[in-house]
Amino acid sequence: MAMTREDFAEVLRRIALLLELKGENPFKIRAYRNAAETVETFSGDIVAMARENRLEGIKGIGEAIAGKLHELAATGRMEFWEKLRVDFPDSIFELFEITGLGPKKIKALHDAFGVDSVARLKEVCASGVAAALPGFGEKSVAKIVEGIAYRESHAGVWRLGDVAAMAAEILEMLRAHPATSRAEAAGSFRRGKETVRDLDFVVATKHPGEIVEYFATAPWVAEVLARGETKCSIRLEEGIQCDLRAVSNASYPFALNYFTGSKEHNVALRARALKRGYSLNEYGLTPLEGDGGAVPEVFEEGDLYRALGLDAIDPALRENTGEIEAAGEGELPVLVELANLRGTFHNHTTASDGRDSLEAMAEAARDLGLQYLGIADHSKSSFQANGLDEDRLRAQIAEIRRLNGTYEDGFRIFAGSEVDILRDGSLDFDDALLGELDYVVASVHNAFQLPEEEMTERILQAVEHPRVTMLGHLTGRLLLQREAYAVNIERVIEACARTGTWIELNANPWRLDLDWRWWKLARDRGVKCVINPDAHRRADLQFLHFGVLQARKGWLRREDVVNCLSLETMRERLAAKHSGRTL
Ligand code: DGT
Ligand code: CA
Ligand code: CA
Ligand code: ZN
């Protein structure tokens, strides 16, 4: 297959990792990392440009790396990379996926014991030799062992954000086939689950054999796992499994409904059908013996729900958490949509650890049709993220005010800060400076291991602070990488309801925090949600899509999500929250 920008980025990242193991100059390593980022986010066809040797002058790709990328694009090989990698098996890259194990430790383990795979790492941890290495000790080895166990327990699980583009591509390809009359992605992906085990597709067709053949021989198939007349399972080159069902047009709504799940939703729906005298399965709805009544016509999924006396239930809600009862009583929520959002608040720029400038971020938000964008760069204690000190933040506020004067269409940047909640619950800036901001996002970025009681008190103190507008990524989880820290979420929700503090639904697909399972409760207690992309570059504003999906899974309506408010109302709301200031 032809080279893609992802292939480029992967090679550059792996070079950086191996250079790190070799103890190379940090600037050189940084150059490869930057180039990988640039390649991934560049707006033109970077692969074609590399092939034609036209990379010169692109910011983030130096001359030497440009030459190497040209070689890779033109010949499919990069001599530097091939030479570098001969000393290391590919399994060494697994080590970088383990929490608690950084490049320095990997290098030490590799140099001392030749550790070059997770299997070998387990051995040296178990035998006790790792703990004896300088800079290690029992405690850090215990952390590594925990990291290995976590990774193993999540093997075969994928983040929604990492598979969404693949799913869309496969669906598009299925729909393009002339024998396809209808096609949809099903399963946990369609339900918008934050992680999925595989991708499921359902196709309506008169020629299932042709669709199965087409699916099994697509260019991205690495392996055909199982193949029948009407179904097929494959593994993609990226590693994820995909299941296909090809059904008749008449069975399609039933098959789509069944394979969308969840299993629990299916079971409850089938019970409902039985009560009404039908048996329901993935092929259709049939009257129970002896009943012999007419079967309502079902052309699409909505008809199926209506046939059972229910309003149509959005896939996001199908987790059997009360949606069937609500649908029976006409009480399903009208769920928030991406198009309802008018702005968003938690975003970074090059001032801290973002990749795009303030102006560029604002332009991107305007392009998306948003009326306002909040900038909340890190505060000074987050030094690893280049957090802003008082002077730099004041300069940024001034720059935001200046830019606001230049927008003739009324677009507005709100000046905020993602302020660290320090270990003792105090905030990283004093009240005077916080008072100069339009809003404050308060987040925990360190001391994750505090006991639950202490962590909860720490966060509650921020909630009680009159200048805190919203809590950022409340639990700190990183999906498939780091568990949420211990915190009593219910108590935080109650405090937020009482103080009018908003809770963020962080839409970054690594976080999706606060988890959708909490939102119905939060909403019922009167807490407002704010969907934020936590964007570190322009393209990350697209994360809002994932945030909206999670909000839908949490039963949230337009009126529950504050950033659906128009600019005018939002200005009033913020001013009222932090009284005495004009924005
Ligand atoms: P996952 O684990 O992320 O792939 O989650 P799903 O929900 O996509 O699960 P999957 O792919 O095993 O199956 C797709 C759907 O098929 C599932 O949501 C519901 C339906 N299904 C699968 N097995 C059963 C079952 O034993 N009983 C019922 N009622 N439905 C099932
Ligand atoms: Ca699935
Ligand atoms: Ca499946
Ligand atoms: Zn943060």
XYZ file of C-alpha atoms and ligand atoms in Angstrom:
617
model
C 0.000 0.000 0.000
C 1.112 3.541 -0.665
C 2.708 5.587 2.121
C 0.402 7.755 4.180
C 1.098 10.698 6.441
C 0.414 8.360 9.378
C 3.224 6.071 8.150
C 5.518 9.081 7.976
C 4.633 10.176 11.492
C 5.047 6.654 12.845
C 8.549 6.294 11.380
C 9.571 9.719 12.708
C 8.222 8.929 16.184
C 9.955 5.579 16.262
C 13.213 7.197 15.220
C 12.822 9.630 18.123
C 12.246 6.747 20.542
C 15.286 4.817 19.348
C 17.464 7.937 19.429
C 16.344 8.352 22.995
C 17.417 4.806 23.807
C 20.760 5.535 22.247
C 21.130 8.582 24.460
C 21.277 10.974 21.516
C 21.168 14.745 21.708
C 17.743 15.939 22.968
C 17.488 18.631 20.273
C 17.796 16.045 17.572
C 15.136 13.897 19.260
C 12.864 16.918 19.588
C 13.333 17.669 15.890
C 11.965 14.236 14.936
C 9.009 14.601 17.312
C 8.193 18.041 15.918
C 8.446 16.737 12.385
C 6.040 13.899 13.229
C 3.523 16.409 14.593
C 3.936 18.654 11.585
C 3.461 15.790 9.157
C 0.257 14.743 10.914
C -1.307 18.164 10.989
C 0.000 19.732 7.772
C -2.861 20.978 5.655
C -1.527 19.953 2.220
C -0.727 16.546 0.666
C 2.539 16.142 2.515
C 3.256 12.686 1.068
C 3.069 13.936 -2.519
C 5.181 16.943 -1.576
C 7.808 14.663 -0.051
C 7.811 12.459 -3.126
C 8.423 15.516 -5.302
C 11.040 16.831 -2.888
C 9.062 19.992 -2.127
C 9.257 20.028 1.678
C 11.738 22.863 1.859
C 10.614 25.761 4.012
C 7.855 23.925 5.873
C 8.007 25.035 9.487
C 8.747 22.077 11.768
C 10.600 19.988 9.178
C 14.315 20.716 8.958
C 16.468 20.179 5.907
C 17.880 16.837 7.032
C 14.509 15.345 7.886
C 12.981 16.716 4.676
C 15.636 14.814 2.719
C 14.895 11.616 4.615
C 11.167 11.944 4.038
C 11.788 12.472 0.347
C 13.788 9.266 0.278
C 11.035 7.408 2.129
C 8.272 8.684 -0.141
C 10.200 8.117 -3.338
C 11.704 4.703 -2.580
C 9.566 3.299 0.253
C 12.713 3.069 2.410
C 14.743 5.361 4.612
C 18.297 4.205 5.020
C 18.823 6.070 8.318
C 15.783 4.358 9.834
C 16.689 0.913 8.506
C 20.173 1.210 9.998
C 18.895 2.500 13.295
C 16.315 -0.218 13.785
C 18.584 -3.241 13.156
C 19.753 -3.090 16.756
C 16.243 -3.271 18.207
C 13.321 -5.665 17.727
C 9.928 -4.044 17.021
C 8.710 -5.360 20.371
C 10.745 -2.651 22.077
C 8.101 -0.085 21.124
C 5.581 -1.906 23.348
C 7.590 -0.696 26.317
C 6.748 2.919 25.575
C 3.044 2.136 25.966
C 3.427 1.230 29.628
C 2.479 3.848 32.194
C 5.172 4.403 34.787
C 7.959 3.607 32.360
C 9.640 6.529 30.617
C 12.458 6.537 28.056
C 15.136 6.898 30.753
C 14.003 3.791 32.577
C 13.586 1.852 29.341
C 17.121 2.780 28.391
C 18.457 1.690 31.791
C 16.640 -1.654 31.581
C 17.751 -2.185 28.011
C 21.377 -1.371 28.761
C 21.521 -3.475 31.928
C 19.450 -6.540 31.030
C 18.715 -6.288 27.325
C 15.013 -5.678 28.033
C 13.425 -5.287 24.584
C 9.856 -6.531 25.027
C 7.076 -6.555 27.598
C 7.663 -10.285 28.121
C 11.289 -9.652 29.056
C 10.290 -6.684 31.207
C 7.963 -8.907 33.222
C 10.820 -11.318 33.878
C 13.200 -8.694 35.255
C 10.446 -7.192 37.406
C 9.453 -10.591 38.821
C 12.997 -11.768 39.506
C 13.798 -8.649 41.503
C 16.804 -7.609 39.425
C 15.006 -4.525 38.111
C 14.408 -3.208 41.645
C 18.151 -3.373 42.308
C 18.997 -1.004 39.422
C 19.985 2.518 40.454
C 16.974 4.828 40.199
C 14.451 1.994 40.401
C 13.578 0.417 43.761
C 10.588 -1.641 44.885
C 8.124 1.201 44.520
C 8.840 2.094 40.916
C 8.930 -1.573 39.929
C 5.526 -2.059 41.557
C 4.278 0.848 39.428
C 5.659 -0.745 36.275
C 4.020 -4.079 37.135
C 0.748 -2.204 37.617
C 1.234 -0.544 34.228
C 1.787 -3.917 32.550
C -1.339 -5.371 34.167
C -3.397 -2.358 33.101
C -2.214 -2.669 29.534
C -3.014 -6.388 29.455
C -6.491 -5.905 30.870
C -7.208 -3.461 28.054
C -5.692 -5.451 25.214
C -8.047 -5.570 22.264
C -9.882 -2.401 23.280
C -9.765 0.763 21.176
C -10.500 4.389 21.864
C -13.456 5.701 19.879
C -11.348 8.566 18.565
C -8.710 6.204 17.213
C -11.138 4.143 15.128
C -13.711 6.719 14.032
C -11.928 7.613 10.795
C -11.449 3.960 9.850
C -15.090 3.173 10.542
C -16.196 6.091 8.387
C -13.949 4.980 5.554
C -15.177 1.390 5.630
C -18.780 2.524 5.754
C -18.225 4.808 2.805
C -16.667 1.943 0.879
C -19.594 -0.381 1.694
C -22.101 2.249 0.603
C -20.243 2.732 -2.654
C -20.795 -0.867 -3.745
C -23.540 -1.148 -6.385
C -25.131 -4.139 -4.627
C -25.581 -2.180 -1.385
C -28.973 -0.627 -0.815
C -28.404 0.465 2.783
C -25.424 0.250 5.130
C -24.638 1.409 8.638
C -22.033 0.919 11.313
C -23.560 -0.883 14.298
C -22.349 -2.130 17.676
C -20.708 -0.099 20.396
C -19.287 2.271 17.781
C -22.749 3.367 16.699
C -23.761 3.757 20.314
C -20.823 6.131 20.762
C -19.119 4.111 23.485
C -15.854 5.723 24.613
C -14.012 2.500 23.793
C -14.890 -0.389 21.482
C -13.689 -3.971 21.044
C -14.507 -4.282 17.364
C -16.375 -2.533 14.565
C -19.665 -3.946 13.296
C -21.317 -3.230 9.956
C -24.710 -4.172 8.569
C -25.514 -4.042 4.853
C -28.876 -4.482 3.124
C -28.401 -6.239 -0.210
C -29.831 -8.775 -2.625
C -26.339 -10.140 -3.255
C -24.725 -10.921 0.085
C -22.021 -13.025 -1.564
C -20.737 -10.061 -3.550
C -20.648 -7.835 -0.467
C -18.810 -10.461 1.574
C -16.245 -10.913 -1.193
C -15.783 -7.156 -1.488
C -15.362 -6.757 2.280
C -12.937 -9.684 2.611
C -10.656 -8.478 -0.178
C -10.576 -4.752 0.590
C -7.093 -3.217 0.505
C -6.923 -2.596 4.266
C -7.653 -6.194 5.238
C -4.694 -7.802 7.008
C -6.382 -11.114 7.755
C -9.737 -12.805 7.139
C -10.767 -14.348 10.465
C -14.034 -16.007 9.447
C -16.125 -16.035 6.329
C -19.622 -17.335 5.574
C -22.378 -16.747 3.019
C -23.721 -13.625 4.696
C -21.121 -12.715 7.277
C -17.447 -12.052 7.486
C -14.910 -11.029 10.107
C -11.608 -9.460 9.220
C -8.715 -7.807 10.981
C -7.492 -4.448 9.730
C -3.819 -3.629 9.401
C -4.214 -1.414 12.464
C -5.227 -4.531 14.404
C -8.916 -3.997 15.079
C -11.467 -6.651 14.104
C -14.446 -5.768 11.892
C -17.625 -7.844 11.619
C -19.959 -7.625 8.646
C -23.521 -8.885 8.217
C -25.163 -8.813 4.809
C -28.952 -9.144 5.083
C -32.084 -8.701 2.995
C -33.686 -5.300 2.816
C -36.669 -6.636 4.775
C -34.462 -7.891 7.616
C -32.240 -4.809 7.633
C -33.982 -2.757 10.356
C -34.072 -5.799 12.616
C -30.462 -6.760 11.968
C -29.262 -3.188 12.387
C -31.172 -2.908 15.635
C -29.899 -6.236 16.946
C -26.255 -5.621 16.060
C -26.334 -2.102 17.426
C -27.193 -3.453 20.848
C -26.425 -3.051 23.570
C -27.047 -6.624 24.524
C -28.907 -5.383 27.603
C -31.052 -3.088 25.483
C -31.820 -5.996 23.134
C -32.882 -8.241 25.994
C -35.227 -5.588 27.385
C -36.646 -4.846 23.939
C -37.292 -8.516 23.284
C -39.116 -8.795 26.611
C -41.235 -5.816 25.633
C -42.053 -7.484 22.300
C -43.058 -10.710 24.045
C -45.455 -8.797 26.303
C -47.088 -7.368 23.219
C -47.404 -10.784 21.591
C -44.394 -10.828 19.279
C -41.152 -12.629 19.103
C -38.312 -10.337 18.041
C -34.950 -11.353 16.651
C -32.396 -10.069 14.160
C -34.540 -11.214 11.204
C -37.929 -9.822 12.086
C -40.960 -9.505 14.271
C -43.350 -12.496 14.295
C -46.617 -13.015 16.152
C -46.400 -15.586 18.949
C -48.109 -18.890 18.230
C -51.858 -18.777 18.497
C -51.941 -14.996 18.416
C -51.871 -14.810 14.654
C -52.368 -11.025 14.645
C -51.123 -8.711 11.950
C -47.494 -7.603 12.090
C -46.928 -3.893 11.616
C -44.786 -2.998 8.633
C -41.213 -2.165 9.533
C -39.052 -0.430 6.923
C -36.626 1.299 9.210
C -35.494 1.107 12.813
C -37.910 3.790 13.980
C -40.832 1.660 12.728
C -39.616 -1.204 14.879
C -39.761 0.903 18.036
C -43.148 2.308 17.076
C -44.449 -1.219 16.466
C -43.686 -1.900 20.123
C -45.454 1.242 21.280
C -42.235 3.205 21.774
C -40.776 6.434 20.466
C -37.674 5.824 18.337
C -34.627 5.548 20.595
C -31.353 7.149 19.563
C -28.457 4.632 19.406
C -26.529 6.664 21.989
C -29.202 5.895 24.593
C -29.373 2.146 24.036
C -27.668 1.017 27.230
C -30.801 -0.120 29.077
C -30.604 2.659 31.624
C -34.250 3.657 31.438
C -34.556 4.560 27.755
C -37.218 1.939 26.986
C -39.432 3.099 29.854
C -38.952 6.740 28.826
C -39.732 5.901 25.185
C -42.935 4.176 26.306
C -44.052 7.288 28.150
C -43.073 9.761 25.442
C -40.397 11.146 27.743
C -37.190 10.667 25.824
C -34.983 13.754 25.926
C -34.400 15.752 22.749
C -30.647 15.242 22.689
C -28.079 17.979 22.178
C -26.522 18.170 18.698
C -23.219 19.447 17.425
C -25.030 22.197 15.549
C -26.402 23.531 18.864
C -22.959 24.545 20.136
C -22.169 28.251 19.923
C -18.709 28.253 21.457
C -16.319 26.402 23.685
C -13.970 27.211 26.548
C -11.034 24.972 27.313
C -8.398 25.469 24.604
C -4.648 25.956 24.516
C -2.273 27.995 22.363
C 1.465 28.160 21.753
C 1.654 30.286 24.916
C 1.544 27.011 26.892
C 1.611 23.542 25.292
C -0.588 24.150 22.242
C 0.655 24.017 18.671
C -1.273 26.934 17.167
C -1.283 30.622 17.977
C -4.115 32.494 19.635
C -5.062 34.091 16.345
C -5.001 30.805 14.443
C -7.169 29.101 17.059
C -9.674 31.935 16.875
C -9.741 31.786 13.070
C -10.377 28.025 13.207
C -13.250 28.518 15.647
C -14.769 31.172 13.378
C -14.429 28.829 10.426
C -16.433 26.250 12.350
C -19.174 28.820 12.767
C -18.687 29.301 16.500
C -19.543 32.688 18.021
C -16.963 32.519 20.772
C -13.821 30.718 21.787
C -12.392 30.511 25.274
C -8.630 30.362 25.653
C -7.466 28.643 28.822
C -3.746 28.013 28.725
C -2.015 26.268 31.607
C -1.055 28.113 34.779
C 2.462 28.483 36.153
C 2.598 25.316 38.287
C 2.145 23.201 35.158
C 5.722 23.984 34.185
C 5.984 20.765 32.141
C 3.243 22.250 29.939
C 4.942 25.648 29.847
C 2.255 27.179 32.068
C 1.924 30.970 32.026
C 3.056 33.086 34.947
C 1.202 36.275 35.982
C 3.011 38.536 33.524
C 2.525 36.277 30.548
C -1.130 35.730 31.387
C -1.706 39.490 31.692
C -0.048 39.988 28.326
C -2.296 37.318 26.834
C -5.406 38.951 28.269
C -4.354 42.243 26.664
C -3.740 40.509 23.342
C -7.190 38.904 23.507
C -8.821 42.279 24.182
C -6.938 43.743 21.233
C -7.980 40.912 18.893
C -11.589 41.239 20.005
C -11.523 44.770 18.685
C -10.675 43.470 15.215
C -13.620 41.093 14.652
C -16.263 42.873 12.668
C -18.690 39.933 12.752
C -18.951 40.075 16.554
C -16.879 36.955 17.145
C -15.351 36.977 20.612
C -12.456 35.390 22.413
C -12.969 34.914 26.129
C -9.866 35.227 28.266
C -9.555 32.351 30.673
C -6.975 30.147 32.283
C -6.787 26.458 33.069
C -5.680 27.036 36.623
C -4.077 24.207 38.538
C -5.843 23.105 41.688
C -2.808 22.766 43.916
C -2.342 19.856 46.264
C -3.907 21.742 49.165
C -6.944 22.815 47.132
C -5.814 26.410 46.608
C -5.538 27.874 43.123
C -2.382 28.670 41.199
C -3.200 32.424 40.822
C -4.379 35.017 43.321
C -7.896 36.414 43.288
C -6.843 39.732 41.781
C -5.520 38.088 38.636
C -8.403 35.615 38.477
C -10.686 38.651 38.617
C -9.165 40.017 35.425
C -10.226 36.896 33.514
C -13.574 36.249 31.875
C -13.702 32.728 33.307
C -11.613 30.084 35.062
C -11.255 26.364 34.364
C -9.932 24.615 37.480
C -8.114 21.312 36.921
C -5.986 18.790 38.784
C -2.676 18.102 37.059
C -0.515 16.582 39.802
C -0.594 14.572 43.034
C -3.038 12.093 41.484
C -2.379 9.514 44.183
C -4.039 11.364 47.066
C -6.536 9.308 49.073
C -10.163 9.772 47.975
C -11.157 11.912 50.928
C -8.266 14.316 50.441
C -8.716 14.500 46.674
C -12.424 15.192 47.078
C -11.786 17.969 49.619
C -9.139 19.420 47.336
C -11.553 19.627 44.414
C -14.444 20.818 46.577
C -12.329 23.731 47.706
C -11.940 24.794 44.071
C -15.671 24.362 43.474
C -16.374 26.690 46.401
C -13.989 29.342 45.063
C -16.087 32.235 43.728
C -13.827 32.755 40.704
C -13.998 29.168 39.430
C -16.390 28.937 36.494
C -15.977 25.259 35.694
C -14.069 22.105 36.611
C -11.806 20.668 33.907
C -11.516 16.881 33.290
C -12.903 16.004 36.700
C -11.405 12.518 37.134
C -8.133 12.867 35.199
C -8.565 9.543 33.424
C -6.708 8.819 30.192
C -8.612 6.105 28.382
C -6.704 2.812 28.113
C -3.750 4.453 29.799
C -4.467 5.899 33.217
C -7.324 5.183 35.611
C -9.322 8.021 37.094
C -7.928 9.191 40.400
C -9.937 8.460 43.532
C -12.593 11.129 43.999
C -16.160 11.124 45.294
C -17.914 12.294 42.148
C -21.341 12.468 43.716
C -20.161 14.922 46.364
C -18.497 17.051 43.696
C -21.693 17.039 41.647
C -23.696 18.173 44.656
C -21.280 21.001 45.404
C -21.328 22.112 41.767
C -25.126 22.152 41.805
C -25.147 24.264 44.963
C -22.521 26.766 43.778
C -23.533 26.928 40.112
C -20.134 25.636 39.013
C -20.190 24.002 35.606
C -18.629 20.614 34.973
C -16.677 20.049 31.803
C -17.312 17.196 29.448
C -13.777 17.081 28.087
C -14.209 15.997 24.466
C -10.626 14.957 23.854
C -11.028 11.271 22.850
C -8.292 10.322 25.314
C -10.365 11.723 28.164
C -14.139 11.969 27.557
C -14.222 13.068 31.170
C -16.621 13.382 33.029
C -17.813 9.952 31.878
C -21.261 9.744 30.224
C -22.536 7.450 32.976
C -22.654 10.389 35.423
C -24.410 13.008 33.363
C -28.031 12.045 33.844
C -27.524 12.271 37.597
C -25.618 15.562 37.308
C -28.336 16.998 35.071
C -31.073 15.938 37.476
C -29.219 17.599 40.336
C -29.132 20.797 38.283
C -25.506 20.869 37.147
C -24.711 22.445 33.780
C -22.392 20.702 31.364
C -19.822 22.512 29.239
C -18.430 20.583 26.269
C -14.782 21.500 25.682
C -12.317 20.028 23.190
C -9.202 20.750 25.309
C -7.748 21.609 21.902
C -3.978 21.812 21.584
C -4.127 22.608 17.877
C -6.708 23.899 15.426
C -7.780 20.463 14.239
C -8.593 19.415 17.818
C -11.658 21.647 17.760
C -13.213 18.741 15.869
C -13.149 16.780 19.145
C -16.380 18.595 19.958
C -18.080 15.907 17.900
C -16.988 13.210 20.379
C -18.014 15.373 23.306
C -21.500 15.799 21.884
C -21.777 12.032 21.409
C -20.880 11.474 25.055
C -23.330 14.169 26.143
C -26.027 12.367 24.170
C -25.107 9.129 25.907
C -25.550 11.061 29.139
C -29.110 12.082 28.166
C -28.181 15.760 27.894
C -30.380 18.209 26.048
C -29.507 21.523 24.526
C -30.588 23.321 27.659
C -28.229 21.242 29.820
C -25.130 22.291 27.894
C -24.120 25.885 28.611
C -22.038 26.374 25.522
C -25.221 26.124 23.493
C -25.972 29.630 24.778
C -25.594 32.446 22.289
C -22.693 34.858 22.708
C -24.933 37.529 24.121
C -26.470 35.298 26.769
C -23.092 33.801 27.574
C -21.586 37.237 28.203
C -24.386 38.054 30.584
C -24.062 34.694 32.278
C -20.318 35.036 32.810
C -20.654 38.615 33.985
C -23.320 37.618 36.477
C -21.208 34.732 37.721
C -18.244 37.002 38.326
C -20.172 40.103 39.178
C -18.872 43.596 38.868
C -16.889 43.188 35.677
C -17.804 43.952 32.124
C -16.534 41.593 29.498
P -17.957 -4.252 21.812
O -17.543 -5.183 22.906
O -17.365 -2.918 21.977
O -17.758 -4.810 20.452
O -19.541 -4.059 22.046
P -20.723 -4.408 21.050
O -21.958 -3.962 21.728
O -20.479 -3.856 19.703
O -20.739 -6.005 21.039
P -20.540 -7.054 19.875
O -19.715 -6.570 18.769
O -20.102 -8.305 20.561
O -22.020 -7.346 19.362
C -22.733 -6.368 18.635
C -24.161 -6.358 19.104
O -24.767 -7.616 18.814
C -24.335 -6.190 20.589
O -24.306 -4.842 20.969
C -25.685 -6.775 20.798
C -25.734 -7.907 19.807
N -25.415 -9.156 20.492
C -24.255 -9.831 20.440
N -24.344 -10.946 21.198
C -25.583 -10.941 21.751
C -26.276 -11.806 22.640
O -25.758 -12.829 23.084
N -27.548 -11.458 22.961
C -28.141 -10.347 22.495
N -29.378 -10.070 22.853
N -27.522 -9.503 21.665
C -26.248 -9.797 21.292
Ca -18.712 -4.417 18.422
Ca -18.798 -7.678 16.813
Zn -5.839 19.978 31.725
